[in-house]
PDB file of C-alpha atoms in Angstrom:
ATOM      1  CA  VAL A  18       3.881  -3.872  18.722  1.00  0.00           C
ATOM      2  CA  PHE A  19       6.444  -1.529  17.142  1.00  0.00           C
ATOM      3  CA  ALA A  20       6.107  -3.159  13.715  1.00  0.00           C
ATOM      4  CA  SER A  21       2.314  -2.737  13.862  1.00  0.00           C
ATOM      5  CA  SER A  22       2.531   0.937  14.771  1.00  0.00           C
ATOM      6  CA  ALA A  23       5.190   1.568  12.114  1.00  0.00           C
ATOM      7  CA  GLY A  24       3.045  -0.238   9.556  1.00  0.00           C
ATOM      8  CA  MET A  25       0.085   2.031  10.281  1.00  0.00           C
ATOM      9  CA  ASP A  26       2.165   5.198   9.831  1.00  0.00           C
ATOM     10  CA  LYS A  27       2.722   5.264   6.080  1.00  0.00           C
ATOM     11  CA  LEU A  28       5.441   7.937   6.203  1.00  0.00           C
ATOM     12  CA  ARG A  29       7.475   6.172   8.882  1.00  0.00           C
ATOM     13  CA  GLN A  30       6.953   2.803   7.191  1.00  0.00           C
ATOM     14  CA  THR A  31       8.204   4.149   3.851  1.00  0.00           C
ATOM     15  CA  GLU A  32      11.262   5.697   5.501  1.00  0.00           C
ATOM     16  CA  MET A  33      12.081   2.424   7.240  1.00  0.00           C
ATOM     17  CA  VAL A  34      11.772   0.165   4.186  1.00  0.00           C
ATOM     18  CA  LYS A  35      12.758   2.289   1.186  1.00  0.00           C
ATOM     19  CA  SER A  36      16.388   1.242   1.340  1.00  0.00           C
ATOM     20  CA  SER A  37      15.288  -2.434   1.228  1.00  0.00           C
ATOM     21  CA  VAL A  38      12.472  -2.459  -1.341  1.00  0.00           C
ATOM     22  CA  PRO A  39      11.171  -0.206  -4.114  1.00  0.00           C
ATOM     23  CA  CYS A  40       8.562   2.214  -2.775  1.00  0.00           C
ATOM     24  CA  LEU A  41       6.162   4.677  -4.308  1.00  0.00           C
ATOM     25  CA  ARG A  42       7.062   8.325  -3.922  1.00  0.00           C
ATOM     26  CA  THR A  43       5.340   9.127  -0.625  1.00  0.00           C
ATOM     27  CA  GLU A  44       5.441  12.422   1.244  1.00  0.00           C
ATOM     28  CA  ARG A  45       3.522  14.558   3.667  1.00  0.00           C
ATOM     29  CA  TYR A  46       1.215  16.889   1.760  1.00  0.00           C
ATOM     30  CA  ILE A  47       2.376  20.438   2.399  1.00  0.00           C
ATOM     31  CA  SER A  48       2.341  22.242  -0.932  1.00  0.00           C
ATOM     32  CA  PRO A  49       0.608  21.340  -4.182  1.00  0.00           C
ATOM     33  CA  ASP A  50       3.330  22.823  -6.391  1.00  0.00           C
ATOM     34  CA  ILE A  51       5.289  19.679  -7.280  1.00  0.00           C
ATOM     35  CA  TRP A  52       2.137  17.594  -7.826  1.00  0.00           C
ATOM     36  CA  LEU A  53       0.285  19.982 -10.157  1.00  0.00           C
ATOM     37  CA  GLY A  54      -0.762  18.249 -13.380  1.00  0.00           C
ATOM     38  CA  SER A  55       0.127  14.780 -12.087  1.00  0.00           C
ATOM     39  CA  ASP A  56      -1.985  11.749 -11.254  1.00  0.00           C
ATOM     40  CA  CYS A  57      -1.683  10.953  -7.566  1.00  0.00           C
ATOM     41  CA  VAL A  58      -3.272   9.411  -4.500  1.00  0.00           C
ATOM     42  CA  MET A  59      -3.894  11.380  -1.330  1.00  0.00           C
ATOM     43  CA  LYS A  60      -4.822   9.619   1.905  1.00  0.00           C
ATOM     44  CA  PRO A  61      -4.513   9.719   5.676  1.00  0.00           C
ATOM     45  CA  CYS A  62      -1.028   8.912   6.942  1.00  0.00           C
ATOM     46  CA  SER A  63      -2.297   6.462   9.534  1.00  0.00           C
ATOM     47  CA  GLY A  64      -5.325   4.791   8.077  1.00  0.00           C
ATOM     48  CA  GLY A  65      -6.159   1.608   6.306  1.00  0.00           C
ATOM     49  CA  SER A  66      -8.802  -0.140   4.215  1.00  0.00           C
ATOM     50  CA  SER A  67      -8.953   2.763   1.738  1.00  0.00           C
ATOM     51  CA  VAL A  68     -10.710   5.054   4.248  1.00  0.00           C
ATOM     52  CA  GLY A  69     -10.303   8.672   3.159  1.00  0.00           C
ATOM     53  CA  VAL A  70      -8.391   7.828  -0.024  1.00  0.00           C
ATOM     54  CA  HIS A  71      -8.676  10.251  -2.945  1.00  0.00           C
ATOM     55  CA  ILE A  72      -7.565   9.415  -6.484  1.00  0.00           C
ATOM     56  CA  ILE A  73      -6.663  12.673  -8.215  1.00  0.00           C
ATOM     57  CA  LYS A  74      -6.124  12.912 -11.978  1.00  0.00           C
ATOM     58  CA  ASN A  75      -4.383  15.903 -13.530  1.00  0.00           C
ATOM     59  CA  ALA A  76      -4.054  17.531 -10.107  1.00  0.00           C
ATOM     60  CA  THR A  77      -4.921  21.173  -9.631  1.00  0.00           C
ATOM     61  CA  GLN A  78      -4.307  23.234  -6.519  1.00  0.00           C
ATOM     62  CA  ALA A  79      -8.046  23.265  -5.803  1.00  0.00           C
ATOM     63  CA  LEU A  80      -8.398  19.451  -6.114  1.00  0.00           C
ATOM     64  CA  LEU A  81      -5.352  18.807  -3.923  1.00  0.00           C
ATOM     65  CA  ASN A  82      -6.393  21.252  -1.215  1.00  0.00           C
ATOM     66  CA  GLU A  83      -9.976  19.951  -1.238  1.00  0.00           C
ATOM     67  CA  ALA A  84      -8.763  16.361  -0.814  1.00  0.00           C
ATOM     68  CA  ALA A  85      -6.376  17.403   1.984  1.00  0.00           C
ATOM     69  CA  GLU A  86      -9.201  19.100   3.889  1.00  0.00           C
ATOM     70  CA  GLU A  87     -11.401  16.019   3.528  1.00  0.00           C
ATOM     71  CA  ILE A  88      -8.582  13.755   4.741  1.00  0.00           C
ATOM     72  CA  ARG A  89      -8.036  15.904   7.829  1.00  0.00           C
ATOM     73  CA  LYS A  90     -11.416  14.577   9.040  1.00  0.00           C
ATOM     74  CA  TYR A  91      -9.599  11.234   9.527  1.00  0.00           C
ATOM     75  CA  ASP A  92      -6.009  12.242  10.230  1.00  0.00           C
ATOM     76  CA  ASP A  93      -4.038  15.443  10.813  1.00  0.00           C
ATOM     77  CA  VAL A  94      -1.434  14.328   8.278  1.00  0.00           C
ATOM     78  CA  PRO A  95      -2.499  13.905   4.662  1.00  0.00           C
ATOM     79  CA  ILE A  96       0.064  12.121   2.532  1.00  0.00           C
ATOM     80  CA  ILE A  97       0.419  12.045  -1.210  1.00  0.00           C
ATOM     81  CA  GLN A  98       1.765   9.272  -3.418  1.00  0.00           C
ATOM     82  CA  THR A  99       2.341   8.493  -7.059  1.00  0.00           C
ATOM     83  CA  LEU A 100      -0.706   6.827  -8.618  1.00  0.00           C
ATOM     84  CA  VAL A 101      -0.184   3.365 -10.071  1.00  0.00           C
ATOM     85  CA  GLU A 102      -2.981   3.225 -12.617  1.00  0.00           C
ATOM     86  CA  ASP A 103      -5.070   0.036 -12.597  1.00  0.00           C
ATOM     87  CA  ALA A 104      -2.524  -1.787 -10.444  1.00  0.00           C
ATOM     88  CA  ARG A 105      -2.701  -5.399  -9.380  1.00  0.00           C
ATOM     89  CA  GLU A 106      -2.868  -5.748  -5.599  1.00  0.00           C
ATOM     90  CA  LEU A 107      -0.745  -8.596  -4.269  1.00  0.00           C
ATOM     91  CA  GLU A 108      -0.508  -9.612  -0.619  1.00  0.00           C
ATOM     92  CA  LEU A 109       1.996 -11.842   1.135  1.00  0.00           C
ATOM     93  CA  LEU A 110       2.238 -13.136   4.676  1.00  0.00           C
ATOM     94  CA  ALA A 111       5.544 -13.216   6.527  1.00  0.00           C
ATOM     95  CA  LEU A 112       5.717 -15.617   9.487  1.00  0.00           C
ATOM     96  CA  HIS A 113       8.508 -15.960  11.994  1.00  0.00           C
ATOM     97  CA  ASP A 114       9.314 -19.634  12.556  1.00  0.00           C
ATOM     98  CA  SER A 115      10.297 -19.777  16.220  1.00  0.00           C
ATOM     99  CA  GLU A 116      11.995 -23.163  15.820  1.00  0.00           C
ATOM    100  CA  SER A 117      14.311 -22.292  12.945  1.00  0.00           C
ATOM    101  CA  GLY A 118      14.390 -18.519  13.461  1.00  0.00           C
ATOM    102  CA  GLU A 119      13.657 -18.095   9.760  1.00  0.00           C
ATOM    103  CA  CYS A 120      11.080 -15.880   8.123  1.00  0.00           C
ATOM    104  CA  LEU A 121       8.603 -17.963   6.116  1.00  0.00           C
ATOM    105  CA  ILE A 122       6.707 -16.239   3.318  1.00  0.00           C
ATOM    106  CA  LEU A 123       3.283 -17.334   2.044  1.00  0.00           C
ATOM    107  CA  GLY A 124       1.702 -16.043  -1.140  1.00  0.00           C
ATOM    108  CA  PRO A 125       1.262 -13.937  -3.028  1.00  0.00           C
ATOM    109  CA  VAL A 126      -2.503 -13.886  -3.236  1.00  0.00           C
ATOM    110  CA  GLU A 127      -4.125 -11.317  -5.495  1.00  0.00           C
ATOM    111  CA  ILE A 128      -7.037  -9.108  -4.582  1.00  0.00           C
ATOM    112  CA  GLY A 129      -9.207  -9.332  -7.674  1.00  0.00           C
ATOM    113  CA  LYS A 130     -11.379  -6.338  -8.292  1.00  0.00           C
ATOM    114  CA  GLY A 131     -14.110  -5.135 -10.566  1.00  0.00           C
ATOM    115  CA  ALA A 132     -12.955  -1.509 -10.401  1.00  0.00           C
ATOM    116  CA  SER A 133      -9.615   0.235 -10.901  1.00  0.00           C
ATOM    117  CA  PHE A 134      -9.577   1.249  -7.217  1.00  0.00           C
ATOM    118  CA  LEU A 135     -11.108  -0.590  -4.279  1.00  0.00           C
ATOM    119  CA  SER A 136     -12.923   1.676  -1.847  1.00  0.00           C
ATOM    120  CA  TYR A 137     -13.733   0.621   1.712  1.00  0.00           C
ATOM    121  CA  ASP A 138     -17.204  -0.474   0.570  1.00  0.00           C
ATOM    122  CA  ASP A 139     -15.750  -2.432  -2.350  1.00  0.00           C
ATOM    123  CA  LYS A 140     -13.475  -4.324   0.038  1.00  0.00           C
ATOM    124  CA  TYR A 141     -16.013  -5.169   2.721  1.00  0.00           C
ATOM    125  CA  ALA A 142     -19.550  -4.775   1.385  1.00  0.00           C
ATOM    126  CA  SER A 143     -19.394  -5.721  -2.267  1.00  0.00           C
ATOM    127  CA  SER A 144     -19.257  -8.760  -4.459  1.00  0.00           C
ATOM    128  CA  LEU A 145     -16.689  -6.970  -6.675  1.00  0.00           C
ATOM    129  CA  THR A 146     -13.775  -8.157  -4.561  1.00  0.00           C
ATOM    130  CA  ARG A 147     -12.363 -11.673  -4.546  1.00  0.00           C
ATOM    131  CA  VAL A 148      -9.154 -13.226  -3.321  1.00  0.00           C
ATOM    132  CA  ILE A 149      -7.257 -15.150  -5.983  1.00  0.00           C
ATOM    133  CA  PRO A 150      -5.268 -17.921  -4.244  1.00  0.00           C
ATOM    134  CA  ALA A 151      -1.503 -18.095  -4.652  1.00  0.00           C
ATOM    135  CA  CYS A 152      -1.708 -21.165  -6.877  1.00  0.00           C
ATOM    136  CA  LYS A 153      -3.835 -19.215  -9.391  1.00  0.00           C
ATOM    137  CA  VAL A 154      -2.013 -15.860  -9.399  1.00  0.00           C
ATOM    138  CA  LYS A 155      -0.741 -15.398 -12.926  1.00  0.00           C
ATOM    139  CA  ILE A 156       2.639 -13.741 -12.650  1.00  0.00           C
ATOM    140  CA  PRO A 157       6.066 -15.149 -13.516  1.00  0.00           C
ATOM    141  CA  GLU A 158       7.739 -17.332 -10.879  1.00  0.00           C
ATOM    142  CA  GLU A 159      10.685 -14.888 -10.808  1.00  0.00           C
ATOM    143  CA  THR A 160       8.280 -12.086  -9.856  1.00  0.00           C
ATOM    144  CA  LYS A 161       6.715 -14.223  -7.116  1.00  0.00           C
ATOM    145  CA  ALA A 162      10.197 -14.985  -5.760  1.00  0.00           C
ATOM    146  CA  LEU A 163      11.100 -11.284  -5.806  1.00  0.00           C
ATOM    147  CA  LEU A 164       7.890 -10.365  -3.962  1.00  0.00           C
ATOM    148  CA  ARG A 165       8.668 -13.014  -1.326  1.00  0.00           C
ATOM    149  CA  GLU A 166      12.150 -11.545  -0.907  1.00  0.00           C
ATOM    150  CA  TYR A 167      10.700  -8.038  -0.589  1.00  0.00           C
ATOM    151  CA  SER A 168       8.172  -9.268   1.985  1.00  0.00           C
ATOM    152  CA  ALA A 169      10.969 -10.789   4.090  1.00  0.00           C
ATOM    153  CA  ARG A 170      12.954  -7.539   3.824  1.00  0.00           C
ATOM    154  CA  VAL A 171       9.956  -5.481   4.993  1.00  0.00           C
ATOM    155  CA  PHE A 172       9.386  -7.898   7.900  1.00  0.00           C
ATOM    156  CA  THR A 173      13.014  -7.430   8.947  1.00  0.00           C
ATOM    157  CA  ALA A 174      13.139  -3.651   8.346  1.00  0.00           C
ATOM    158  CA  LEU A 175      10.028  -3.068  10.470  1.00  0.00           C
ATOM    159  CA  GLY A 176      11.166  -5.442  13.206  1.00  0.00           C
ATOM    160  CA  GLY A 177       8.446  -8.035  12.668  1.00  0.00           C
ATOM    161  CA  GLU A 178       8.227 -10.604  15.442  1.00  0.00           C
ATOM    162  CA  ILE A 179       5.393 -13.044  14.745  1.00  0.00           C
ATOM    163  CA  TYR A 180       3.648 -12.317  11.436  1.00  0.00           C
ATOM    164  CA  MET A 181       2.992  -9.465   9.045  1.00  0.00           C
ATOM    165  CA  ARG A 182       0.970  -8.926   5.888  1.00  0.00           C
ATOM    166  CA  THR A 183       2.789  -7.061   3.149  1.00  0.00           C
ATOM    167  CA  ASP A 184       0.859  -5.442   0.287  1.00  0.00           C
ATOM    168  CA  PHE A 185       2.344  -4.658  -3.105  1.00  0.00           C
ATOM    169  CA  LEU A 186       1.037  -2.856  -6.171  1.00  0.00           C
ATOM    170  CA  MET A 187       2.170  -4.093  -9.549  1.00  0.00           C
ATOM    171  CA  ASP A 188       1.620  -2.617 -12.999  1.00  0.00           C
ATOM    172  CA  ARG A 189      -0.521  -4.776 -15.253  1.00  0.00           C
TER     173      ARG A 189
END
C-alpha cells in the first residue's frame, strides 16, 4: 500500500528514488522565476493518466500561473518538471518472486503515439495510441538492461511488495 501511495505522489516518489535512478527536475510550483523562458510540464502532484497536464513552451509568468490555477481544480499541489521534447515512453513491470525473493523485470514495452504528448483522451479514447511489445522495441540491449536495473531500483526504493509498473521517458 505504501509503494502505491508514494507512486501517486510525484514529489515524494522523486525524493525517494532520485538517489537510485536519474530523474527529471521536479518541484512544487511556488514561483515562476526560475522557469521563465523554459519549456516545462506542469501537472497535479497526485494524478495520473495525463489528467490536468500542461505543456508550456517558452514559459511566461502568465502561462505558468494560468496552468497552476487550472491544475488546482484537480490537486492543491501543482508540480513543475523539465520537458522532454517528443520523448519515447517506455514501461516496465517489476514483479516480486515470492519463491526466490528476487525482483523479476518484464519489458520494456513502448507506448507508441501519434502525437508528441499523449493526453487522457489519446490514451483511452483514441486510435493514436498503441503498445509496442518488448520484442519489437527498438533500443539497444544495453539500454534495455539499464532500464530493467532502474525499474528494480525503483521497486526497492519505494518498498514494492508484489508488482509495480515503472514508466520512463527517453530522448529519441
